[in-house]
Structure formats: structure tokens, C-alpha cells
Amino acid sequence: MDTFAASSGPDPEDKDDRFASARPAEPTIKGFTPWQLAASAVGVVFLAVSMWAILAALDEPDIGVLFLLPTLACAGALYAVSVRRRTREGVVADLAEALARHIGVPDASYLDVDARQWQGGWVGVPHVLNIQYPTEVDDSAPDWAAGIAEAVHHELEQQYTVGRHNIRGHRLTLRDPTRTGGSLTPEPAARAERARDAVRRALPEKVARPVPTQPDLSSWLVPLGVDATGTRVGWNLAAPQGHLLVLGRSGAGKRVLLTGIVVEAAARGWPVWIIDHRRVDLLGVRDWPNVQIVASTLDDQIVVLNQAWREMEGRVALIESGSSRAELEPLVVVIHHFREFATAVADAANRAGQGPAAASLAHDRVTDLLRHGRQVNVYVVLSMQRADDPLLREENRDDLGAVVALGRLDSRVASALWGSDRPTEPAEPVPGRATVQSGDAKPVLIQCYWTPDPREARRVDDEQDIYLLDALRPSLVTHPVLHVQRSRALADSPEASWRVNLNADLAEGYGASTSGLADWSRARTSGGSSAAASTQVETAGWSEMVMVSQLQAGSLARLDDDTGWVIIEQVEPIQNDGTKLLIRWRGNEGAGSQVVSRTRAVRIRHLNDGIY
């Protein structure tokens, strides 16, 4: 499994300094020690033998034997008790060591664990535990005592509850409410079930996507989520098979996961092309910097897939001509709901009167991208609902470097995905809960990062989500927006439309609505002559993404969906805040001002020398 390096733990020297003034706990007196009991057994044996020898010397051997046998039995009982006491002390010592690591004290000598009321079996299990700990331990957390009970549960395989927590006296009493016998060596099945329960409890139900650091941005490991230990698990594009497969039923969290992958790829300065067959799932990242195109109509989706294949072939030609793969930046192609997309392409080809080769265009192009794309840094993210889909052939699975299965999968799907190595514990029906396998590593259960939908966050004006999105937004726009550019040939029939789509290209800038791509740069208007004039201005010229700090007076910019296209009148810095700017603007519906982050990416439109 591809994971990020975990941060180092606290320095052991800090722990020693913290407990420099603490004293080891005084052990609780619990009767005779095992050594004393063993010594008593030896003494009883010596006494019995001596008495037998004396009686034998007095010609009373029968009386000596009658005295010897019960005395030896008593000595054997004492020795057995000493062995059991020694075994129980070993159990308590191991428990103390585990609690010392859990609490954070230097060693077990700082704890006094008094185990009482042992029941069940030869060794048994204590039903009452009194734990005395140093005053330096921070026990102020509300769930501190419950955490100790959980640690004891993990060590002894028995459920304990908090009987009493004397905070002033730094003493915790745990009780076993079941009062049933237990075994210190449970069956393997019970231990496996206990381990699975621990994993389920350790995973949170929601984890916000962390803001990438500078080392993260230079890495090809895209974070997906965290496992039960808190370690980040990611998709490694530099793996031998670099492509990613995302599986899951509706509502399992595919859209949120794909949004996060797109955001991470864009933050690294990589171009992202998206085929969104559901049309609205990934609508929120249409305006995201370095996301060059989000194809929502079937015609545009065919063009984008065909262009991705052409891009791969062009890069192969560059490698053949002597270029290095290191010179080619990664291109991430996201295909959301591949099954529905491939079916729609086949239906369109049949309506156009094309043959079987055209009907399998989507599958053939994706197969080629999976097979050869990684060699020229073209990476595919496939989204599907089932792993046993006939479209996903065996050779396709061999080209997938990572698989993310969201939610619970039935046994047939799990067997098709992992075979005999399928995980024993499937993901729970929690949004974002997934089983991840990278390469040949064993599957691991994770909670995927939650990434806000930019469009939804703006619509509901969620300040926390907007703040996170501003932090995730790339500080540098490296790739222009693309639109589908078709020839002006007549497309008055399905056959003609099919040929036009296969010959179409991707061009920089925002295209007019006649291109077949929805013009998302068009502002809202309120009718009348002003609306017509606004539409005329917006469909002319070409657009690009720039940072807010690059805006100038007179720029035609689109700050957000509410203001639409406006003329920038003034750009002023905010006093004592070098991260924001005050923008004064004028639009069709009046004038206003807005405080915007300097690093936010916005669209500006050029009205001169427009060619699109």
C-alpha cells in the first residue's frame, strides 16, 4: 500500500523530563509472593520427609507413610498455587507494560495494577482492576478512563467498564460486568473479530482533505484518505501500473473522492480532462484552475476521449523521436461512470449507422490508454459501479495500479476484484469508507478525504467550506481552459455528426455555445437590451484564468456566479493583510466591492484579436 511517511512521535527525552519528579508506584501487598509459596512447599516437603524418617527409625513406618502422603499433597498444592500466582503476575506485568505505553509513562514501574477476583480457568481473568498512576499523567480528557478500559480490553480480550475514577487520588477501578469466565488465549476467530472491531472504531466518519504542503506538491503520490492508524494512503502515479479504478454504488462517495483527486492533481500543476457522463456530478470543478475541460454532453465526451488518445499517440511519437519521458508532464483523464458512457457511445454509433468498431470506440480508446498511457505520463481515473462489469476485462485490471472500492461490495464483486485475497472485513456503509489496494499489497480499510464541492459551497455560502477551498486552490494557473472546436461542416444527420466529432479538436479559450459545450462563462442577465448586449460581449473574444493579484482597472472579469461578468474599476490592498485585495467593480446590475484572496483564480476575457 502506498502511504505517506508518518510524522515522528514525541521525543523520549521529553517523556523522561516530564516524569523526572515522579516516583515509581508502591506495589500493592497481595499476600504471599510466588517465591514465598514455593519456599513453603519445599519446607513442607522437608518436614514430611523428616517426620517419616523419624517414625521409620522408631519402627513405625506405617504411621510415617500416613503422615507423609497428605503432607506431600499439601506441598504440591502450595507449589501449584505458586505457579498460578507467578503466571497471573506475568499477565499483570504484561498489562502494566501495555498501559504504560498507552498512558505515556516511562515504564510499568510507574503504575500499580492490582488485579482481584480472578475467575474462569486455571489462570483465570481478573474481574476487578485497580490502577494507580502518577499525578503527572493528564487524565482531564472526558474519554480518558474509557480509553484505559479499551486498552485493557485489547490486552486481556475481556470487556471492562469504568467502575470508579478517583481523579484526585489518581486511581481508576475497572470492572467486568459479565462476571463470566474468560480465556487469556482466545480462539483465532475471536482475536480476528477483535482486530476488525478495533479497525472499525479507529476510523473516523469524516476527514477533511488537508492542504498540500510543498513536499506534497512535488510528489506523485495523490492522497486518498487515512487508515485506522492515521497514516495517509495514496494513489501513486509513479507505480508500475499508474491508473486508478474507483468503484462504488450511488451515494458511496465517488463524486467527493473524484473531486479531491482533481483538486490534488490541479494543485500540482497537472492538466486535468474530465468526462462527466452524469453531467452534474463534477460540475463544481469546471471553473477550477488547471482543469482544462469538463465534458458534459455526449458529443463533447467523445471528442475529449478521442483527443486524449491522440495526445497519447503524439507523446509516443515524441519518445520515438528522442524525447525523454521525464520531459512529459502528467495528464490526468477522469472518466466518470464509464459503463454508462460506453453504452451511450455504442448507441450513438448504431444510430449513425456505424459498424462494430465504432460501437466499441469508448472501450477501445480506454483500453489503449490503460495499456500504453502510463509510458507517456497519461493517467486514467475510471469510475464504475461494479468490479465484475464485462467492460472491465482481465487485461484492464492488470493495468490498474490502485483500486478504491467504496462501501460494501457483494461477495461476487469482491471475488472478481480480489479473488482469494479479498479482505475479511468489507467497508461499512459510511460515505467515504473504502477498501483500497495498491499494486500487489493487501487491501486496507480507509476513510477517504472529504473535499467540498466548489459550486455547492458557493451556493449555500458555507464559510468553512469556502475557506478550505481557497486554501486548496492552486496558486499558479499553468494550463488554459479548453473547448471543443468542430469544423463548420454541416451536421444535419447522425452520420455527419459522428464524423464531425471524430475530427474535432480541443482549442484554448471558451467556445461559443454552438460548439456543443455549454458556455459556463455566460453571466446571468435580466432580459431587455442590456441582456442582449451582455451576451454579445461574453461570446466574443477569448478567456483565460489569472490570479486576482493580476487584475487591473478596466479588466473584464468574472469574480463569481452571483456578480457575473463585471468591469474592474479599482484594485486596492487591504491594510495589515497581505493576503487579500479589495476589488471595486461595475456590472450590468450595478456596482459593488468585494474582498478576495490574492491567490484566487478568476476568468478574464480579452475582447481584442478574438479568434474563437
Coordinates of C-alpha atoms in Angstrom, one line a residue:
M1 CA 0.0 0.0 0.0
D2 CA 1.3 3.4 -0.9
T3 CA 1.4 5.5 2.2
F4 CA 2.9 8.8 3.3
A5 CA 5.7 8.9 5.8
A6 CA 4.2 9.2 9.3
S7 CA 5.3 12.0 11.5
S8 CA 7.7 11.0 14.2
G9 CA 6.4 10.6 17.7
P10 CA 7.3 12.6 20.7
D11 CA 10.9 12.6 21.9
P12 CA 11.5 10.0 24.6
E13 CA 13.6 12.6 26.4
D14 CA 10.5 14.8 26.7
K15 CA 8.8 12.0 28.5
D16 CA 11.7 11.5 30.9
D17 CA 11.7 15.2 31.8
R18 CA 8.0 15.1 32.3
F19 CA 8.3 12.4 34.9
A20 CA 11.6 13.5 36.4
S21 CA 10.0 14.3 39.7
A22 CA 7.6 11.3 39.7
R23 CA 8.3 8.2 41.8
P24 CA 7.5 4.6 40.9
A25 CA 4.3 3.4 42.4
E26 CA 4.4 1.4 45.6
P27 CA 3.2 -2.1 44.8
T28 CA 0.0 -3.3 46.5
I29 CA 0.6 -6.1 49.0
K30 CA -1.3 -9.1 47.8
G31 CA -0.4 -11.8 50.3
F32 CA 2.4 -14.3 49.7
T33 CA 4.6 -14.0 46.7
P34 CA 5.2 -16.9 44.3
W35 CA 8.7 -17.3 45.7
Q36 CA 7.4 -17.5 49.3
L37 CA 4.8 -20.1 48.3
A38 CA 7.4 -22.2 46.6
A39 CA 9.7 -21.9 49.6
S40 CA 6.8 -23.0 51.8
A41 CA 6.2 -26.0 49.6
V42 CA 9.8 -27.1 49.9
G43 CA 9.7 -26.6 53.6
V44 CA 6.6 -28.8 54.0
V45 CA 8.3 -31.5 51.9
F46 CA 11.4 -31.4 54.1
L47 CA 9.2 -31.5 57.2
A48 CA 7.2 -34.5 55.8
V49 CA 10.4 -36.5 54.9
S50 CA 12.0 -35.7 58.3
M51 CA 8.9 -36.9 60.2
W52 CA 8.8 -40.1 58.1
A53 CA 12.4 -40.8 58.7
I54 CA 12.0 -40.3 62.5
L55 CA 8.9 -42.6 62.6
A56 CA 10.7 -45.2 60.5
A57 CA 13.6 -45.1 62.9
L58 CA 11.2 -45.8 65.7
D59 CA 9.8 -48.9 63.8
E60 CA 6.6 -47.1 63.0
P61 CA 6.9 -46.8 59.1
D62 CA 3.1 -47.2 58.6
I63 CA 2.3 -44.2 60.7
G64 CA 5.1 -42.3 58.9
V65 CA 3.5 -43.1 55.5
L66 CA 0.1 -41.9 56.7
F67 CA 1.7 -38.7 57.8
L68 CA 3.8 -38.3 54.6
L69 CA 1.2 -38.6 51.9
P70 CA -1.2 -35.7 53.0
T71 CA 1.8 -33.6 53.8
L72 CA 3.2 -34.1 50.3
A73 CA -0.2 -33.3 48.8
C74 CA -0.3 -30.1 50.8
A75 CA 3.2 -29.2 49.5
G76 CA 2.1 -29.9 45.9
A77 CA -0.9 -27.7 46.3
L78 CA 1.3 -24.9 47.7
Y79 CA 3.6 -25.3 44.7
A80 CA 0.7 -25.2 42.2
V81 CA -0.6 -22.1 43.8
S82 CA 2.8 -20.5 43.5
V83 CA 2.9 -21.4 39.7
R84 CA -0.5 -19.9 39.2
R85 CA 0.4 -16.8 41.2
R86 CA 3.6 -16.4 39.1
T87 CA 1.5 -16.8 35.8
R88 CA -1.0 -14.2 37.0
E89 CA 1.8 -11.8 37.9
G90 CA 3.1 -12.2 34.4
V91 CA -0.3 -11.4 33.0
V92 CA -0.5 -8.3 35.2
A93 CA 3.1 -7.3 34.2
D94 CA 2.3 -7.5 30.5
L95 CA -0.9 -5.5 31.2
A96 CA 1.1 -2.9 33.0
E97 CA 3.6 -2.6 30.1
A98 CA 0.7 -2.1 27.7
L99 CA -0.9 0.5 29.9
A100 CA 2.4 2.3 30.4
R101 CA 2.7 2.7 26.6
H102 CA -0.9 3.8 26.3
I103 CA -0.7 6.4 29.1
G104 CA 2.8 7.6 28.2
V105 CA 4.7 6.9 31.5
P106 CA 8.3 5.9 31.2
D107 CA 7.8 2.2 32.2
A108 CA 5.5 -0.1 34.0
S109 CA 7.1 0.6 37.4
Y110 CA 5.2 3.9 37.5
L111 CA 1.9 2.0 37.6
D112 CA 0.4 -0.2 40.3
V113 CA -2.1 -2.6 38.8
D114 CA -4.0 -4.5 41.5
A115 CA -5.9 -7.4 39.9
R116 CA -8.6 -9.1 42.0
Q117 CA -11.3 -11.7 41.8
W118 CA -9.7 -14.0 39.2
Q119 CA -12.3 -16.3 37.8
G120 CA -12.5 -18.8 34.9
G121 CA -10.0 -21.5 34.0
W122 CA -6.7 -22.3 35.6
V123 CA -5.2 -18.8 35.3
G124 CA -8.5 -17.0 35.1
V125 CA -9.3 -13.4 34.3
P126 CA -9.5 -10.6 36.9
H127 CA -12.9 -9.1 37.3
V128 CA -11.7 -6.0 39.2
L129 CA -8.7 -3.9 38.3
N130 CA -7.4 -1.1 40.4
I131 CA -4.9 1.1 38.5
Q132 CA -2.8 3.7 40.4
Y133 CA -1.0 6.1 38.1
P134 CA 1.3 9.1 38.7
T135 CA 0.0 12.6 39.3
E136 CA 1.9 13.8 36.2
V137 CA -0.5 11.9 33.9
D138 CA -3.0 14.2 32.2
D139 CA -6.4 12.5 32.8
S140 CA -8.6 15.5 32.1
A141 CA -10.0 14.3 28.8
P142 CA -13.6 13.1 29.1
D143 CA -12.9 9.8 27.4
W144 CA -9.5 9.1 29.2
A145 CA -10.9 6.4 31.5
A146 CA -12.8 4.8 28.7
G147 CA -9.6 4.7 26.7
I148 CA -7.9 2.8 29.5
A149 CA -10.8 0.3 29.6
E150 CA -10.4 -0.1 25.9
A151 CA -6.6 -0.7 26.2
V152 CA -7.3 -3.4 28.9
H153 CA -9.9 -4.9 26.7
H154 CA -7.4 -5.2 23.9
E155 CA -4.8 -6.8 26.1
L156 CA -7.0 -9.3 28.1
E157 CA -9.7 -9.9 25.5
Q158 CA -12.4 -9.1 28.1
Q159 CA -14.8 -6.3 28.2
Y160 CA -14.4 -3.9 31.1
T161 CA -16.3 -0.9 32.3
V162 CA -15.2 2.1 34.4
G163 CA -16.3 1.4 38.0
R164 CA -14.8 4.4 39.6
H165 CA -12.4 7.1 38.6
N166 CA -10.8 8.9 41.5
I167 CA -9.2 11.9 39.8
R168 CA -7.9 13.4 43.0
G169 CA -6.4 10.2 44.1
H170 CA -5.2 9.2 40.6
R171 CA -6.8 5.8 40.9
L172 CA -9.0 4.0 38.3
T173 CA -11.2 1.0 39.0
L174 CA -12.3 -1.2 36.2
R175 CA -14.9 -3.9 36.5
D176 CA -16.1 -6.8 34.3
P177 CA -19.9 -6.6 34.3
T178 CA -20.3 -10.0 32.7
R179 CA -18.9 -12.0 35.6
T180 CA -18.2 -14.8 33.2
G181 CA -15.1 -16.8 32.8
G182 CA -12.7 -15.9 30.1
S183 CA -9.5 -17.1 28.5
L184 CA -6.3 -15.3 28.2
T185 CA -5.6 -17.1 24.9
P186 CA -8.8 -16.7 22.9
E187 CA -9.5 -18.6 19.7
P188 CA -8.1 -17.1 16.5
A189 CA -11.5 -16.3 15.2
A190 CA -12.3 -14.2 18.3
R191 CA -8.9 -12.4 18.0
A192 CA -9.6 -11.6 14.3
E193 CA -13.0 -10.3 15.2
R194 CA -11.5 -8.2 17.9
A195 CA -8.9 -6.8 15.5
R196 CA -11.7 -5.9 13.0
D197 CA -13.7 -4.2 15.7
A198 CA -10.6 -2.1 16.6
V199 CA -10.2 -1.0 12.9
R200 CA -13.8 0.0 12.7
R201 CA -13.7 2.0 15.9
A202 CA -10.4 3.7 14.9
L203 CA -11.6 5.1 11.6
P204 CA -13.4 8.4 11.7
E205 CA -16.6 9.0 9.7
K206 CA -15.3 12.2 8.1
V207 CA -11.9 13.6 7.4
A208 CA -11.4 17.0 5.7
R209 CA -8.8 17.0 2.9
P210 CA -5.6 18.5 4.3
V211 CA -4.0 21.4 2.4
P212 CA -1.0 20.1 0.4
T213 CA 2.4 21.1 1.6
Q214 CA 5.3 21.9 -0.7
P215 CA 6.8 18.4 -0.5
D216 CA 3.3 17.1 -1.3
L217 CA 3.1 19.2 -4.4
S218 CA 6.4 17.8 -5.7
S219 CA 5.2 14.2 -5.1
W220 CA 3.4 11.9 -7.5
L221 CA 1.6 10.3 -4.6
V222 CA -2.0 11.7 -4.5
P223 CA -3.6 11.3 -1.0
L224 CA -6.9 9.4 -0.9
G225 CA -7.6 9.1 2.8
V226 CA -6.3 7.7 6.1
D227 CA -6.3 4.2 7.6
A228 CA -7.0 3.1 11.2
T229 CA -3.6 4.2 12.4
G230 CA -4.0 7.7 10.9
T231 CA -1.5 7.0 8.1
R232 CA -2.3 8.7 4.8
V233 CA -2.9 6.3 2.0
G234 CA -2.5 7.5 -1.6
W235 CA -2.6 6.7 -5.3
N236 CA 1.0 6.5 -6.7
L237 CA 1.1 7.6 -10.3
A238 CA 4.7 6.5 -10.5
A239 CA 3.8 2.9 -9.7
P240 CA 4.4 0.3 -12.4
Q241 CA 0.6 0.4 -13.2
G242 CA -0.3 4.1 -12.6
H243 CA -4.0 4.2 -13.4
L244 CA -6.8 4.3 -10.8
L245 CA -10.2 2.5 -10.6
V246 CA -12.9 3.9 -8.3
L247 CA -15.8 1.6 -7.6
G248 CA -19.0 2.1 -5.6
R249 CA -22.7 2.3 -5.6
S250 CA -24.6 5.6 -5.8
G251 CA -24.2 7.6 -2.7
A252 CA -21.0 5.8 -1.6
G253 CA -18.8 8.9 -2.2
K254 CA -17.4 8.6 -5.7
R255 CA -18.1 12.2 -6.6
V256 CA -16.4 13.5 -3.4
L257 CA -13.4 11.3 -4.0
L258 CA -13.1 12.3 -7.6
T259 CA -13.4 16.0 -6.7
G260 CA -10.5 15.5 -4.3
I261 CA -8.3 13.7 -6.8
V262 CA -9.0 16.5 -9.4
V263 CA -8.1 19.2 -6.8
E264 CA -4.9 17.4 -5.8
A265 CA -3.8 16.9 -9.5
A266 CA -4.6 20.6 -10.3
A267 CA -2.6 21.8 -7.3
R268 CA 0.5 20.0 -8.7
G269 CA 0.1 22.0 -11.9
W270 CA -1.1 19.0 -13.9
P271 CA -3.7 19.4 -16.6
V272 CA -7.0 17.6 -15.9
W273 CA -9.6 16.5 -18.5
I274 CA -12.9 15.2 -17.3
I275 CA -15.6 13.2 -18.9
D276 CA -18.7 13.5 -16.7
H277 CA -21.4 11.4 -18.1
R278 CA -23.8 12.3 -15.3
R279 CA -23.3 15.9 -16.4
V280 CA -23.7 17.4 -13.0
D281 CA -21.5 15.3 -10.6
L282 CA -18.3 17.2 -11.4
L283 CA -19.8 20.5 -12.4
G284 CA -18.2 22.2 -9.4
V285 CA -14.7 21.8 -10.7
R286 CA -15.4 23.3 -14.1
D287 CA -14.0 26.6 -13.1
W288 CA -11.1 25.1 -11.1
P289 CA -7.6 26.2 -12.2
N290 CA -5.8 23.7 -14.4
V291 CA -9.0 21.8 -15.0
Q292 CA -8.9 22.4 -18.8
I293 CA -12.3 20.9 -19.7
V294 CA -15.3 19.1 -18.2
A295 CA -17.2 17.4 -21.0
S296 CA -20.8 17.0 -20.0
T297 CA -22.6 16.4 -23.4
L298 CA -22.1 13.1 -25.2
D299 CA -20.7 14.7 -28.3
D300 CA -18.0 16.6 -26.2
Q301 CA -17.2 13.5 -24.3
I302 CA -16.5 11.6 -27.5
V303 CA -14.2 14.4 -28.6
V304 CA -12.3 14.6 -25.3
L305 CA -11.7 10.8 -25.2
N306 CA -10.6 10.8 -28.8
Q307 CA -8.3 13.8 -28.1
A308 CA -6.8 12.0 -25.0
W309 CA -6.0 9.1 -27.2
R310 CA -4.4 11.4 -29.8
E311 CA -2.4 13.1 -27.1
M312 CA -1.1 9.7 -26.0
E313 CA -0.1 8.8 -29.6
G314 CA 1.5 12.2 -30.1
R315 CA 3.6 11.7 -26.9
V316 CA 4.6 8.3 -28.1
A317 CA 5.9 9.9 -31.3
L318 CA 7.9 12.4 -29.2
I319 CA 9.5 9.5 -27.3
E320 CA 10.3 7.8 -30.6
S321 CA 12.0 11.0 -31.9
G322 CA 14.3 11.1 -28.9
S323 CA 12.4 13.0 -26.2
S324 CA 12.6 11.8 -22.6
R325 CA 9.5 10.7 -20.6
A326 CA 10.7 13.0 -17.8
E327 CA 10.0 15.9 -20.1
L328 CA 6.3 15.0 -20.4
E329 CA 4.1 16.3 -17.6
P330 CA 1.3 14.1 -16.2
L331 CA -2.1 14.4 -17.9
V332 CA -5.0 13.1 -15.7
V333 CA -8.1 11.9 -17.6
V334 CA -11.1 11.3 -15.4
I335 CA -13.9 9.2 -16.9
H336 CA -16.9 9.2 -14.5
H337 CA -19.4 6.4 -14.9
F338 CA -17.6 4.6 -17.7
R339 CA -20.2 1.9 -18.1
E340 CA -23.0 4.5 -18.9
F341 CA -20.6 6.4 -21.2
A342 CA -19.5 3.4 -23.2
T343 CA -23.1 2.3 -23.6
A344 CA -24.2 5.8 -24.8
V345 CA -21.3 5.9 -27.3
A346 CA -22.3 2.5 -28.7
D347 CA -25.9 3.7 -29.1
A348 CA -24.8 6.8 -30.9
A349 CA -22.6 4.8 -33.2
N350 CA -25.6 2.5 -34.0
R351 CA -27.9 5.4 -34.7
A352 CA -25.2 6.8 -37.1
G353 CA -25.1 3.5 -39.0
Q354 CA -21.5 2.7 -38.0
G355 CA -20.1 -0.7 -37.6
P356 CA -19.0 -2.7 -34.5
A357 CA -15.6 -0.9 -34.4
A358 CA -17.3 2.4 -33.9
A359 CA -19.7 1.0 -31.3
S360 CA -16.7 -0.1 -29.2
L361 CA -14.9 3.2 -29.6
A362 CA -15.1 4.2 -25.9
H363 CA -13.9 0.8 -24.7
D364 CA -11.1 0.5 -27.3
R365 CA -9.8 4.0 -26.6
V366 CA -9.9 3.5 -22.8
T367 CA -8.1 0.1 -23.2
D368 CA -5.4 1.7 -25.2
L369 CA -5.0 4.5 -22.6
L370 CA -4.8 2.0 -19.8
R371 CA -2.3 -0.2 -21.7
H372 CA 0.1 2.5 -23.0
G373 CA -0.8 5.8 -21.4
R374 CA 1.5 5.4 -18.4
Q375 CA 4.5 5.1 -20.6
V376 CA 4.0 8.7 -21.7
N377 CA 2.5 10.0 -18.4
V378 CA -1.1 9.9 -19.4
Y379 CA -3.1 8.6 -16.4
V380 CA -6.7 7.4 -16.4
V381 CA -9.1 7.5 -13.4
L382 CA -12.1 5.2 -14.2
S383 CA -15.3 5.4 -12.2
M384 CA -17.7 2.4 -12.2
Q385 CA -20.3 0.8 -10.0
R386 CA -19.2 -2.8 -10.2
A387 CA -15.9 -4.6 -10.5
D388 CA -17.5 -7.6 -12.3
D389 CA -18.7 -5.4 -15.2
P390 CA -17.9 -7.1 -18.5
L391 CA -16.3 -3.9 -19.8
L392 CA -13.5 -4.4 -17.2
R393 CA -11.5 -7.2 -18.7
E394 CA -8.7 -9.1 -17.1
E395 CA -6.1 -7.2 -19.1
N396 CA -7.6 -3.9 -17.9
R397 CA -7.3 -5.0 -14.3
D398 CA -3.6 -5.7 -14.8
D399 CA -3.1 -2.1 -15.9
L400 CA -4.7 -0.6 -12.8
G401 CA -2.2 0.5 -10.2
A402 CA -4.7 1.2 -7.5
V403 CA -8.4 0.2 -6.8
V404 CA -10.7 2.1 -4.4
A405 CA -13.9 0.2 -3.5
L406 CA -16.3 2.5 -1.7
G407 CA -19.0 1.0 0.5
R408 CA -19.9 -2.7 0.9
L409 CA -19.5 -4.9 -2.1
D410 CA -21.3 -8.2 -2.5
S411 CA -19.3 -11.5 -2.5
R412 CA -19.3 -11.9 -6.3
V413 CA -17.9 -8.4 -6.9
A414 CA -15.3 -8.8 -4.1
S415 CA -14.2 -12.1 -5.6
A416 CA -13.9 -10.6 -9.1
L417 CA -11.9 -7.8 -7.7
W418 CA -9.5 -9.5 -5.2
G419 CA -10.1 -13.2 -5.7
S420 CA -9.0 -15.3 -2.7
D421 CA -7.1 -12.4 -1.2
R422 CA -10.3 -10.3 -0.7
P423 CA -10.4 -8.5 2.7
T424 CA -12.1 -10.3 5.5
E425 CA -13.8 -7.1 6.7
P426 CA -15.7 -5.1 4.0
A427 CA -16.1 -1.4 4.1
E428 CA -19.1 -0.2 6.2
P429 CA -21.9 1.7 4.6
V430 CA -20.4 5.1 5.7
P431 CA -19.9 7.7 3.0
G432 CA -16.3 7.7 2.0
R433 CA -15.4 4.4 3.7
A434 CA -13.5 2.3 1.2
T435 CA -11.2 -0.6 0.8
V436 CA -8.0 0.3 -1.1
Q437 CA -5.5 -1.9 -2.8
S438 CA -2.3 -0.6 -4.4
G439 CA -0.3 -2.9 -6.6
D440 CA 0.2 -6.3 -5.1
A441 CA -0.2 -5.1 -1.5
K442 CA -3.0 -6.4 0.7
P443 CA -6.3 -4.4 0.7
V444 CA -6.6 -1.9 3.6
L445 CA -9.7 -0.2 5.0
I446 CA -9.6 3.6 4.9
Q447 CA -11.7 6.7 5.3
C448 CA -11.4 8.8 2.2
Y449 CA -10.8 12.5 2.5
W450 CA -13.8 14.8 2.2
T451 CA -13.5 17.6 -0.3
P452 CA -16.2 20.3 -0.6
D453 CA -18.0 20.8 -3.9
P454 CA -16.9 24.3 -5.0
R455 CA -20.3 25.0 -6.7
E456 CA -22.3 23.8 -3.8
A457 CA -20.1 25.6 -1.2
R458 CA -20.7 28.9 -3.1
R459 CA -24.4 28.2 -3.4
V460 CA -25.0 27.7 0.3
D461 CA -22.3 30.2 1.2
D462 CA -20.6 27.8 3.6
E463 CA -17.8 29.9 5.1
Q464 CA -15.8 26.9 6.4
D465 CA -16.0 25.0 3.0
I466 CA -15.1 28.2 1.1
Y467 CA -12.1 28.8 3.4
L468 CA -10.9 25.2 2.8
L469 CA -11.4 25.5 -1.0
D470 CA -9.5 28.8 -1.1
A471 CA -6.6 27.0 0.7
L472 CA -6.8 24.1 -1.8
R473 CA -7.0 26.3 -4.8
P474 CA -3.7 26.3 -6.9
S475 CA -1.6 29.4 -6.5
L476 CA -0.5 29.2 -10.1
V477 CA -2.5 28.7 -13.3
T478 CA -0.4 26.6 -15.6
H479 CA -2.9 25.4 -18.2
P480 CA -5.5 27.3 -20.1
V481 CA -9.2 26.4 -20.4
L482 CA -10.0 24.3 -23.5
H483 CA -13.2 24.0 -25.5
V484 CA -14.3 21.7 -28.3
Q485 CA -13.7 23.2 -31.7
R486 CA -15.6 21.5 -34.6
S487 CA -15.4 22.1 -38.3
R488 CA -18.1 24.1 -39.9
A489 CA -19.3 21.2 -41.9
L490 CA -23.0 20.5 -41.9
A491 CA -24.0 18.0 -39.2
D492 CA -27.7 17.6 -40.2
S493 CA -27.7 13.8 -39.7
P494 CA -26.3 11.3 -37.1
E495 CA -23.7 10.1 -39.7
A496 CA -22.4 13.6 -40.2
S497 CA -22.4 14.4 -36.5
W498 CA -20.4 11.3 -35.9
R499 CA -17.8 12.3 -38.4
V500 CA -17.6 15.8 -37.1
N501 CA -17.0 14.6 -33.6
L502 CA -14.2 12.3 -34.7
N503 CA -12.5 15.1 -36.5
A504 CA -13.0 17.8 -33.8
D505 CA -10.1 19.3 -31.8
L506 CA -9.6 21.0 -28.4
A507 CA -8.7 24.7 -28.6
E508 CA -7.8 27.2 -25.9
G509 CA -10.3 29.5 -24.5
Y510 CA -14.1 29.4 -24.0
G511 CA -16.0 28.5 -27.1
A512 CA -19.4 29.8 -28.2
S513 CA -22.5 27.8 -27.3
T514 CA -22.7 26.5 -30.8
S515 CA -19.7 24.3 -30.2
G516 CA -21.8 21.9 -28.3
L517 CA -20.0 22.7 -25.0
A518 CA -22.2 24.6 -22.5
D519 CA -20.9 28.1 -22.2
W520 CA -20.4 28.3 -18.5
S521 CA -18.7 31.7 -18.8
R522 CA -22.1 33.4 -19.6
A523 CA -23.4 35.7 -16.9
R524 CA -27.0 35.8 -15.7
T525 CA -28.9 38.6 -17.3
S526 CA -32.3 40.1 -16.7
G527 CA -33.7 40.5 -20.2
G528 CA -34.1 43.6 -22.4
S529 CA -31.4 45.2 -24.5
S530 CA -28.9 45.0 -21.7
A531 CA -29.1 41.2 -21.7
A532 CA -28.6 41.0 -25.5
A533 CA -25.6 43.4 -25.2
S534 CA -24.2 41.3 -22.3
T535 CA -24.5 38.1 -24.3
Q536 CA -22.8 39.6 -27.3
V537 CA -19.9 40.8 -25.2
E538 CA -19.4 37.4 -23.4
T539 CA -19.4 35.3 -26.5
A540 CA -16.8 37.4 -28.2
G541 CA -13.0 37.2 -27.8
W542 CA -11.3 34.6 -25.6
S543 CA -10.8 33.9 -21.9
E544 CA -8.1 32.8 -19.6
M545 CA -7.6 32.1 -15.9
V546 CA -5.5 34.6 -13.9
M547 CA -4.8 35.3 -10.3
V548 CA -6.8 38.1 -8.6
S549 CA -3.5 39.9 -8.0
Q550 CA -3.1 40.2 -11.8
L551 CA -6.4 42.1 -12.2
Q552 CA -6.1 45.7 -13.4
A553 CA -8.6 48.6 -13.8
G554 CA -10.5 48.1 -16.9
S555 CA -10.3 44.2 -16.9
L556 CA -13.5 42.3 -17.8
A557 CA -13.6 39.6 -15.2
R558 CA -15.9 37.1 -13.6
L559 CA -15.4 37.1 -9.8
D560 CA -18.2 34.6 -9.0
D561 CA -21.5 33.3 -10.2
D562 CA -23.5 36.0 -8.3
T563 CA -21.8 39.1 -9.8
G564 CA -21.3 37.6 -13.3
W565 CA -19.1 39.5 -15.7
V566 CA -18.1 42.9 -14.4
I567 CA -15.6 45.7 -15.3
I568 CA -12.9 46.1 -12.7
E569 CA -12.7 49.8 -11.6
Q570 CA -10.1 49.6 -8.8
V571 CA -7.8 47.1 -7.1
E572 CA -6.7 48.1 -3.5
P573 CA -4.6 46.2 -1.0
I574 CA -6.2 45.5 2.5
Q575 CA -4.4 47.3 5.3
N576 CA -2.4 44.9 7.6
D577 CA -3.5 41.9 5.4
G578 CA -1.2 41.0 2.6
T579 CA -3.3 38.0 1.6
K580 CA -6.4 39.8 0.3
L581 CA -7.4 42.6 -2.1
L582 CA -10.4 44.9 -2.2
I583 CA -12.0 44.8 -5.7
R584 CA -14.3 47.6 -6.8
W585 CA -16.4 46.7 -9.9
R586 CA -19.3 47.7 -12.1
G587 CA -21.7 45.4 -13.9
N588 CA -25.0 45.2 -15.7
E589 CA -26.9 45.2 -12.4
G590 CA -25.0 47.9 -10.6
A591 CA -21.6 48.5 -8.9
G592 CA -20.1 47.0 -5.8
S593 CA -17.0 45.9 -4.0
Q594 CA -15.6 42.6 -2.8
V595 CA -12.7 41.4 -0.7
V596 CA -11.0 38.5 -2.5
S597 CA -7.9 36.4 -1.8
R598 CA -4.9 37.5 -3.8
T599 CA -4.2 33.9 -4.9
R600 CA -7.8 33.1 -6.1
A601 CA -8.0 32.3 -9.8
V602 CA -10.7 34.1 -11.8
R603 CA -11.5 34.4 -15.5
I604 CA -10.8 37.4 -17.6
R605 CA -12.0 38.0 -21.1
H606 CA -10.0 39.6 -23.9
L607 CA -12.1 41.4 -26.5
N608 CA -9.3 42.1 -28.9
D609 CA -8.0 39.8 -31.6
G610 CA -10.5 37.2 -30.6
I611 CA -10.2 34.1 -32.8
Y612 CA -12.6 31.7 -31.1

